[in-house]
Coordinates of C-alpha atoms in Angstrom, one line a residue:
X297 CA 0.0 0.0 0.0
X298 CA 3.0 2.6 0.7
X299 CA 3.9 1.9 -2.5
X300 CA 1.0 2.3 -4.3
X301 CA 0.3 5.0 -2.7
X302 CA 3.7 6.8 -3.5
X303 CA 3.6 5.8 -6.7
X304 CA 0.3 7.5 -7.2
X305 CA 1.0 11.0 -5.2
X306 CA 4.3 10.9 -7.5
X307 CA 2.5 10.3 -11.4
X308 CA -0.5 12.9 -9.9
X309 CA 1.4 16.0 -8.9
X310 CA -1.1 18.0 -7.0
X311 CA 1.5 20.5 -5.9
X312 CA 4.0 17.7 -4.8
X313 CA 7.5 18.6 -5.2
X314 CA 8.6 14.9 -4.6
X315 CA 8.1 11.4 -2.7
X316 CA 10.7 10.2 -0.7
X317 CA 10.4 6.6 0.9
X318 CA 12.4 5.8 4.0
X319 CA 13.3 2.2 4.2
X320 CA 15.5 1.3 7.7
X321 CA 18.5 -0.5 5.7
X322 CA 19.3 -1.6 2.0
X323 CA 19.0 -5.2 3.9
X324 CA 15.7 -4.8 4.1
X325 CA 14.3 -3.0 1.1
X326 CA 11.6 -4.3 -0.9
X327 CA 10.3 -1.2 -2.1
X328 CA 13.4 -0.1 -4.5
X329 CA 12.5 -2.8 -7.5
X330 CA 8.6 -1.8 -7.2
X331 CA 9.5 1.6 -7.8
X332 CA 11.6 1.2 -10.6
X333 CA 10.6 4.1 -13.3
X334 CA 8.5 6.2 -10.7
X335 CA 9.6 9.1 -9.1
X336 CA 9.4 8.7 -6.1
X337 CA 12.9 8.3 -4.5
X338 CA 14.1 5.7 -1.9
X339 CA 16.5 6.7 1.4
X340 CA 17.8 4.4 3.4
X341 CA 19.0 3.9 7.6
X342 CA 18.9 7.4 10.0
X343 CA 21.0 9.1 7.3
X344 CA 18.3 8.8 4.8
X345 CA 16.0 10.2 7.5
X346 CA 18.0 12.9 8.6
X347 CA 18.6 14.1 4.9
X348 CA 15.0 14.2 4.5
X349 CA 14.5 16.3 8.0
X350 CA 17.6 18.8 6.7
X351 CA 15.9 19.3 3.3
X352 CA 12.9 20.2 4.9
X353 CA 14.0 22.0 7.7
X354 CA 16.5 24.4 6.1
X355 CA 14.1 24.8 3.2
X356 CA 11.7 25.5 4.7
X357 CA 9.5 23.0 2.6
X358 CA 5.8 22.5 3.3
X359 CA 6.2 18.8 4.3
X360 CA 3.9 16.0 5.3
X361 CA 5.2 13.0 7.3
X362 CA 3.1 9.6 7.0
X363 CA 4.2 7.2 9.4
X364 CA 3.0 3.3 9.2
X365 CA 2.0 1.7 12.8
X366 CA 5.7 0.4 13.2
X367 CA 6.8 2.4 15.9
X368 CA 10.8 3.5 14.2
X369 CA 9.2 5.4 11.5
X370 CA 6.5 6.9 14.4
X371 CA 9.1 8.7 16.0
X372 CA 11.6 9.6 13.7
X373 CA 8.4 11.6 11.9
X374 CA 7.4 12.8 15.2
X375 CA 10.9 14.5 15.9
X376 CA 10.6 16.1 12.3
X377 CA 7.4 17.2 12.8
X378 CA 8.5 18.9 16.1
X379 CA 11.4 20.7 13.8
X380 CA 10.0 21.6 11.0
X381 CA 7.5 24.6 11.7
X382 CA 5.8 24.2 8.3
X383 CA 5.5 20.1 8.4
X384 CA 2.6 18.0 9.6
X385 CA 2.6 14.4 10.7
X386 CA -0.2 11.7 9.8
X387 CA 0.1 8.2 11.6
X388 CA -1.7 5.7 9.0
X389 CA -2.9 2.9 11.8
X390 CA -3.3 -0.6 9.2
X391 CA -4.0 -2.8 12.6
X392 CA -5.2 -3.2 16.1
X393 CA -2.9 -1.0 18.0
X394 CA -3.9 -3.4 21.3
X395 CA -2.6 -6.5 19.6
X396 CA 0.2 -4.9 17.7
X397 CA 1.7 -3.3 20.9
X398 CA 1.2 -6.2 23.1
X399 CA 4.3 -7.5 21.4
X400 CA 5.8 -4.4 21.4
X401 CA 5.7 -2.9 25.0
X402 CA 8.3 -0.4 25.3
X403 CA 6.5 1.5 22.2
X404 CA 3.1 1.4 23.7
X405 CA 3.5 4.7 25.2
X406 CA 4.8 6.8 22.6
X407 CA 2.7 5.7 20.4
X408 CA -0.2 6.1 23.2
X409 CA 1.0 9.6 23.3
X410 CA 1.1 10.7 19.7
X411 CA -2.2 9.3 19.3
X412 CA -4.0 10.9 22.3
X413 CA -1.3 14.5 21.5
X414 CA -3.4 16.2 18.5
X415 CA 0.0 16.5 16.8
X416 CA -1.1 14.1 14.2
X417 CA -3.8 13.2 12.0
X418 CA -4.6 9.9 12.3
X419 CA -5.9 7.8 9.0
X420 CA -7.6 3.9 9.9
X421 CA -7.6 1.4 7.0
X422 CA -11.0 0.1 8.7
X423 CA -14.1 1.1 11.0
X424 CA -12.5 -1.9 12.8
X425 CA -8.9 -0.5 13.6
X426 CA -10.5 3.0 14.3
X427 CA -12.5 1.3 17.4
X428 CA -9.7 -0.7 18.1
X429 CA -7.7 3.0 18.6
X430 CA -10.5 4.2 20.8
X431 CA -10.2 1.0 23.1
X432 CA -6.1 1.9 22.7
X433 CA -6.0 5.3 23.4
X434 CA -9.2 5.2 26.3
X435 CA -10.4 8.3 24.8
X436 CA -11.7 9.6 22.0
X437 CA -9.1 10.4 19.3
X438 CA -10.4 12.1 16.0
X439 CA -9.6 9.6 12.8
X440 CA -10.6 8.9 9.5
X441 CA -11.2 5.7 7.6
X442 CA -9.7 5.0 4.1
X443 CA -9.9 2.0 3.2
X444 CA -7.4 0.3 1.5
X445 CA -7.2 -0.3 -2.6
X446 CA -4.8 -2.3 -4.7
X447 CA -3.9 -1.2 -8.1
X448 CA -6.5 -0.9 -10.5
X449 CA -4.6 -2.6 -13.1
X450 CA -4.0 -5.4 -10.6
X451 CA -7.3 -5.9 -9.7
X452 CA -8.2 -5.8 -13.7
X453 CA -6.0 -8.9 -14.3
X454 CA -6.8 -10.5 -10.9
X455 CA -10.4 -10.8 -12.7
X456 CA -9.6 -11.4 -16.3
X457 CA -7.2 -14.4 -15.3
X458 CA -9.7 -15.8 -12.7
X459 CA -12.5 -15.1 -15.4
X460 CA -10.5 -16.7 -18.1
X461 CA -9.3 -20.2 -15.6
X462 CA -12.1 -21.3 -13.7
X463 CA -9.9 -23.2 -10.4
X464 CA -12.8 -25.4 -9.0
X465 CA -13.9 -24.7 -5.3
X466 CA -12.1 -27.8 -4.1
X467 CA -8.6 -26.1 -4.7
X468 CA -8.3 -24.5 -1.7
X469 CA -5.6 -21.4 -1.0
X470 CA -3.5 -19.5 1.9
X471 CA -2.3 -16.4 0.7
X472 CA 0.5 -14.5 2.9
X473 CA 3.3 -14.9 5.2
X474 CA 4.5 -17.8 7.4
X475 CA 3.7 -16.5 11.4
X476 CA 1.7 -17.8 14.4
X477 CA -0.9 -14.6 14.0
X478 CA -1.5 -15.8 10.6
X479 CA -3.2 -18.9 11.3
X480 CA -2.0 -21.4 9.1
X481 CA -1.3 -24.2 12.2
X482 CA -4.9 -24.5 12.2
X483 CA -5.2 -24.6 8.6
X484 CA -2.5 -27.4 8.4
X485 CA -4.1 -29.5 10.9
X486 CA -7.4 -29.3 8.8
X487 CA -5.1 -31.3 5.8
X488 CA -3.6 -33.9 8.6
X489 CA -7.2 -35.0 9.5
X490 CA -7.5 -38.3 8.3
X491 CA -11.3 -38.1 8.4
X492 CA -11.0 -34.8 6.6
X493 CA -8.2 -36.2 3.4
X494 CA -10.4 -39.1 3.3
X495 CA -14.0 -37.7 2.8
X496 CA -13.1 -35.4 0.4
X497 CA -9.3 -36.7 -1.5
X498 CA -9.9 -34.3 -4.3
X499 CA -9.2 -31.5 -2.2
X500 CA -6.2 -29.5 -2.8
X501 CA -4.2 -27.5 -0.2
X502 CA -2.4 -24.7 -2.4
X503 CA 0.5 -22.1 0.0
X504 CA 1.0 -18.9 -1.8
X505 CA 4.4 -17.4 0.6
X506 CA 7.6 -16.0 0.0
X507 CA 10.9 -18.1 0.8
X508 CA 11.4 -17.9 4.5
X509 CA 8.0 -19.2 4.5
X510 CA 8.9 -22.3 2.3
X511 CA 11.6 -22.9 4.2
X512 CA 9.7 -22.7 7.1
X513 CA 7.0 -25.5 5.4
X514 CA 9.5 -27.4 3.5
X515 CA 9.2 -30.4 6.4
X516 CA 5.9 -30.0 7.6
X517 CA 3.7 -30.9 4.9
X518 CA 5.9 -33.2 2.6
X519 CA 3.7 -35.8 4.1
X520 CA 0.4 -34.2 3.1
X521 CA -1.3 -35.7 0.1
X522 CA -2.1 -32.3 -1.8
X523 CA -0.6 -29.9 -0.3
X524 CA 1.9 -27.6 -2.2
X525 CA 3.8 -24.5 -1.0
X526 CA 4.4 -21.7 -4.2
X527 CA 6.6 -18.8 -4.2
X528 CA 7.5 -15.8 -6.0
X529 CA 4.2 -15.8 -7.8
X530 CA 2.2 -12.8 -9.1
X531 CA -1.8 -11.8 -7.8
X532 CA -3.1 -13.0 -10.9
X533 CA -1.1 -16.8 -11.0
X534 CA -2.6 -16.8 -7.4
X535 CA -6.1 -16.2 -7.4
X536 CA -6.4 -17.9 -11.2
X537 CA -5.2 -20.9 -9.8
X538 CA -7.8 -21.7 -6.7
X539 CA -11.2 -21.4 -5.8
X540 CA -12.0 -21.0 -2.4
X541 CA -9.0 -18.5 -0.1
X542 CA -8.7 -19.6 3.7
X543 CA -8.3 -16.3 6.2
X544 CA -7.0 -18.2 9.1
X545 CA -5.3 -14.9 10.5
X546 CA -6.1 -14.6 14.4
X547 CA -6.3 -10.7 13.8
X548 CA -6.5 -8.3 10.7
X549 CA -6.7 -4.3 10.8
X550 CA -7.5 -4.9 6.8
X551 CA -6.9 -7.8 4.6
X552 CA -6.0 -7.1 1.2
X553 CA -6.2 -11.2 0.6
X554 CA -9.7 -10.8 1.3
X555 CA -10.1 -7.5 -1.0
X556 CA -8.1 -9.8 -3.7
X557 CA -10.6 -12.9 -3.4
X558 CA -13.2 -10.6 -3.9
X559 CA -11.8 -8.8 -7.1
X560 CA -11.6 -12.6 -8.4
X561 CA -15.1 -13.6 -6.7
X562 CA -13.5 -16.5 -5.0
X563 CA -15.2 -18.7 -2.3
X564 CA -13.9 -16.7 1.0
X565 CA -13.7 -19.3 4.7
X566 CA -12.8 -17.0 7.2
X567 CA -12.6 -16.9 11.3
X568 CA -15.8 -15.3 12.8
X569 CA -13.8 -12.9 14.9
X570 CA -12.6 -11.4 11.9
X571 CA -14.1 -7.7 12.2
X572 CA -11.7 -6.6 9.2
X573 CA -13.2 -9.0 7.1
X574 CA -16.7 -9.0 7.6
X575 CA -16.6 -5.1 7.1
X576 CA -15.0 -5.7 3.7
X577 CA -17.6 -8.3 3.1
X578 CA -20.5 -6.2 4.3
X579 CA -19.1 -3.2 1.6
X580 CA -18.8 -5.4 -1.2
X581 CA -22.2 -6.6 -0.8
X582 CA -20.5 -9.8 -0.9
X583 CA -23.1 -13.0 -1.5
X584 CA -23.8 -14.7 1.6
X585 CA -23.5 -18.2 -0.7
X586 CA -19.7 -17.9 -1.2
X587 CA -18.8 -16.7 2.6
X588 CA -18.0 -19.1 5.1
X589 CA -16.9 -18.4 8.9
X590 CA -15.7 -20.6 11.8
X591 CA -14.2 -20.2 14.9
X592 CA -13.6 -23.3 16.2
X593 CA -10.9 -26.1 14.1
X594 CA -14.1 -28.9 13.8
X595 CA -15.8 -25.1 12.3
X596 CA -13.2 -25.0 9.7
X597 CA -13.5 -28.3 8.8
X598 CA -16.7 -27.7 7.6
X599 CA -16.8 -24.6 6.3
X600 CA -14.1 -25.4 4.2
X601 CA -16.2 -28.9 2.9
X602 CA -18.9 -26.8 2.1
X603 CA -16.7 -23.8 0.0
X604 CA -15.6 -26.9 -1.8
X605 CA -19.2 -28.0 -2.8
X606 CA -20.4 -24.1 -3.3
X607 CA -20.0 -23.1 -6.8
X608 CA -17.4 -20.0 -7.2
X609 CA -18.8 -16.7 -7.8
X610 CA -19.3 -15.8 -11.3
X611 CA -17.5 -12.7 -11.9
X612 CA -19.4 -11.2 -14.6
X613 CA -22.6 -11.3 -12.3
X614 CA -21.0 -9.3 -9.9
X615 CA -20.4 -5.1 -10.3
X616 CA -16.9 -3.4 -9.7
X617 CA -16.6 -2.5 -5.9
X618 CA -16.3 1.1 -6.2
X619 CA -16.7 1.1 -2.1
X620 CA -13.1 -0.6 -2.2
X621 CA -11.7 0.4 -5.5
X622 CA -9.1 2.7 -5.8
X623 CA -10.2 5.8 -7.1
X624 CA -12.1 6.3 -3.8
X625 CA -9.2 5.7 -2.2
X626 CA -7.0 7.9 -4.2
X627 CA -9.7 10.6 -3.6
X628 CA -9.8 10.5 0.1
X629 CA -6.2 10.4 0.5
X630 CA -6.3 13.5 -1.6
X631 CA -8.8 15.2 0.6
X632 CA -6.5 14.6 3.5
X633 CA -3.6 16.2 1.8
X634 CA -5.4 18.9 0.6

């Protein structure tokens, strides 16, 4: 989504000078390659920051500050917003800050502080989150809700390729990284159940993930009749090639997996608790027929046998989300610039 939304503030103008990304090392930057012939520059470590802060600064430049829930960026932008007389700072809040900062205590507080300081404008990718920030904070804290987009090219060949190879129901998909809040334990233990492979053996257990996540996999399902792990693939080879997406995350603040599934009209099994996704759901006027919620691991079980046996949604049948697409996005981002 930074990117995107870089990318997007970059091609647009409005009065931008420029885009600068700040990435915490060259180790860990993914956003250099996705931003090959934008504008929109990459800087890299404290350096990178404090280039940015001294450009501003001594220019005197009108500058805005978005920092991501991570608390390293939350900081450094509050100290330049402090500086810079003519800056302003907006903290853009993509999860439950309870959760998120249960596993990062030390941060709690600052972030606590920010929120509850009027310094910044706060931005919520979901009603969900923004309640979750009122339960945070223990006060009410002005926000706004924009939801999340992805690319509108993206989500045209997300549909065209789903549209054009029809994956049956009984090919079943995880989407996303390898980590205990994601879920995919329960998901795994699902495919062990010897009831479960044996009722229904032409089901298919599909892992879309990046490498560490193979790694991570490699041993734990060579066993599993069915079950392949897939990496380095693009949205459209992953939602063309199954027909129902498990959401077996314990907590989302928005899921773009689900916002994919629905650009491809998948068959979407999701945990009940899921706030994040329902709301999506609920937006997209999503049909009740290809929805499927559990709580419990019996609950997924089922819901899962039954996606298999649901017919996938037929794309054609069901409008553009204009709730969720991106030029609502674009335009509210734009409003808050403004």
């Amino acid at each position: 989504m930074t990117v995107l939304l870089a990318s997007w503030l970059s091609s647009q103008g409005f009065g931008i000078s420029s885009v600068v990304l700040h990435a915490q090392s060259r180790k860990f930057d993914h956003l250099g390659p996705r931003l090959a012939g934008t504008e929109v520059k990459v800087l890299h470590g404290v350096i990178g920051y404090v280039r940015t802060l001294l450009s501003s600064c001594l220019r005197g430049r009108a500058t805005t500050f978005v920092a991501a829930t991570e608390t390293y960026p939350v900081l450094l932008s509050l100290v330049a917003h402090l500086l810079c007389p003519r800056s302003r700072l907006i903290l853009w809040l993509h999860t439950d800050p309870c959760r998120y900062f249960q596993q990062m205590p030390r941060f709690r507080r600052l972030y606590r502080f920010v929120a509850q300081s009027g310094l910044a404008k706060i931005i919520c990718v979901s009603e969900t989150v923004a309640r979750q920030l009122l339960v945070f904070t223990g006060k009410l804290v002005p926000s706004v809700v924009i939801h999340n987009a992805i690319d509108p090219n993206e989500a045209i060949s997300i549909r065209n390729a789903c549209q054009s190879n029809q994956a049956t129901p009984t090919q079943i998909g995880y989407v996303g990284r390898i980590s205990k809040e994601k879920g995919i334990d329960s998901l795994l233990l699902v495919f062990v159940d010897p009831t479960f492979s044996a009722g229904r053996p032409e089901l298919s257990l599909s892992v879309f993930t990046d490498e560490a996540g193979e790694r991570i996999l490699h041993s734990r399902i060579k066993d599993l009749t069915g079950c392949r792990v897939l990496v380095s693939q693009r949205k459209e080879q992953i939602y063309s090639a199954i027909g129902t997406v498990v959401i077996a995350s314990w907590f989302e603040g928005f899921s773009l997996v689900c916002l994919e599934a629905i650009t491809g009209g998948l068959n979407i099994v999701y945990r009940r608790e899921l706030d994040a996704v329902k709301e999506l759901l609920e937006i997209a006027n999503y049909p009740a027929a290809n929805r499927f919620e559990y709580s419990t691991n019996e609950e997924m079980l089922s819901a899962i046998l039954r996606s298999s046996q649901t017919p996938r949604l037929r794309i054609e049948n069901h409008t553009e989300i204009s709730a969720l697409g991106f030029a609502k996005f674009s335009r509210a981002w734009l409003s808050q610039l403004s």
